[in-house]
Amino acid sequence: MQRSIEYITKLTSIPSPTGFTKDVMDYIMSELKSMGLEPYKTPKGNVMVTLKGEKEGGERLVTAHCDTLGAMVKKILPSGRIMFDLIGGFTYNSIENDNVIIHTRSGKKITGTILLNHSSVHVYRDAGTLERNQNNMEVRVDEVTKSEEDTRKLGIEVGDFISFDPKTIVTESGFIKSRHLDDKASAGIILSILKKYTEEKIAPKVTTHFAFSCYEEIGHGMNSNIPENVVEYMAVDMGAIGENLTTDEYVVSICVKDSSGPYNYELRHHLIDLCEENKIPYAVDIYPYYGSDASGALTAGYDIKHGLFGAGIESSHAYERTHEKAVEATFNLLDKYLRSDLVD
């Protein structure tokens, strides 16, 4: 558990909005090499590594994504502040007053804060009611800048990436609060599993390819470069929590359907059986506004069984929270899945 949480904390600390993931992928490459493994990067930037199984035949692919929501400089305003464009599915109200980093092309990092352009209640009567949208929100830059020219002199230009302060906190009561638990919680769990298997010389039942993808938040993270013998594809991603769902922050959530349609029926029952046989706390749910790397692979034309599970994550795409119990349950289900045989 402690190792998983340490990985999660480290991963959330590395800025990686979709399209700006080199640093986090380099960290994963380095960590996998330190385990004695031989990872490699695909041309897209995904990181893959393989563990040979006990038996020959069909293979598995297990994936988590390391790209996150973020933003990009859209326009430098006459005031010197920045209009931004979102990367991924943030709601504007969820990022108001967040601290950010602007990553310039030269490598310089400049901090700032996302604010409503009518933020002062002492000046604007509509500070509480003005719609939070792209036209009404901006980044206040933490440098002396009073004009577009001043901001450009800092090296900031259109297209520069903007990352969000993850505000990662692990409480004494076992909660993990952070942005980007979607899906760095799962990536941390997979790294922890790989560390365990390499240290204890454990082999999965069948040869398994582990993929850390970097374009999931915009829909095409790990839908290519899938080895030809793969017959099962398991996305380890966040479990959604909310009205009319059964998942909470203390279980592993098994998704049976999302906006892409149902997940594989036999594989779903295999996951449930593993939970029940091993007393792993779980929930089964339908996520209404959701897609995964696994569903993206099917859309790309791969003929595979696809499944999805992950730790229950509260307030997804906002300031997210989960509990160590959900991390533990997800770790245990992944462990039991890797040690089990393929689904007929």
C-alpha angles and dihedrals in degrees: 000000000000092000092050092050091048090053092048092050092048094048094049089052092062113082110233116157111171108286093024102070106118095108096051092044091049088053091051091047090052093047093049091049090051087059090058093255128133108231124176138191125238118223089259090056101255115142118227134183132172134218114198114234133227092250137037125240132057118025139210135227120206119188143182126176127235100189115101141193115280142133144251134220107263101173139352107232126221088251091060091250123119134248109210139200120217124241108209132349108322118145111226095233090057093061101041111128092011119145115235142182122229109212109208124206090250091058096255115141118215122184128221145153132245110234141166109255087233095045102136112090089198091064110026124053090197095055090112099038106036111115114257105232142126094279094050101043131068145167116257105212119224094227133083100273128146101164145031088259093054091052093048089052087061088062096254115143140165110285097033111138122245120206127193128234103254093208090206115193129171110200128210088244091062102259121138112207118188147119114257099032077134095104113342090080088065093042089053091050092051092049088050091051091050091049090052094047094048094045094047095036093238118165122204117240091253131017107283130196116207117206130190105197129202108195103049097114090065096041111261106073105131105004096118140047091043109159112251096240094057112119100161124051118189121188113201102202139141122300111231119233126198149089115345092011127109100209121106136176095273103059143058109255120220113203116214097175140004135169089296092059136256123341120230110301099213093045091050091055091046090057092048091049091051091052094048095044092050099036093243112162109241145160131205118220150165112229109210101201106029145105133179143200087261094057089043090057091055091049088053089058105260116152100222143123107254132201140170136204137151148149116298107259120195121215096011115208090015127069095322130207138189136163132241088244090065091046090051093047091050092048090050095048091049090049093051091044092053091050093049129085127255119280114256 
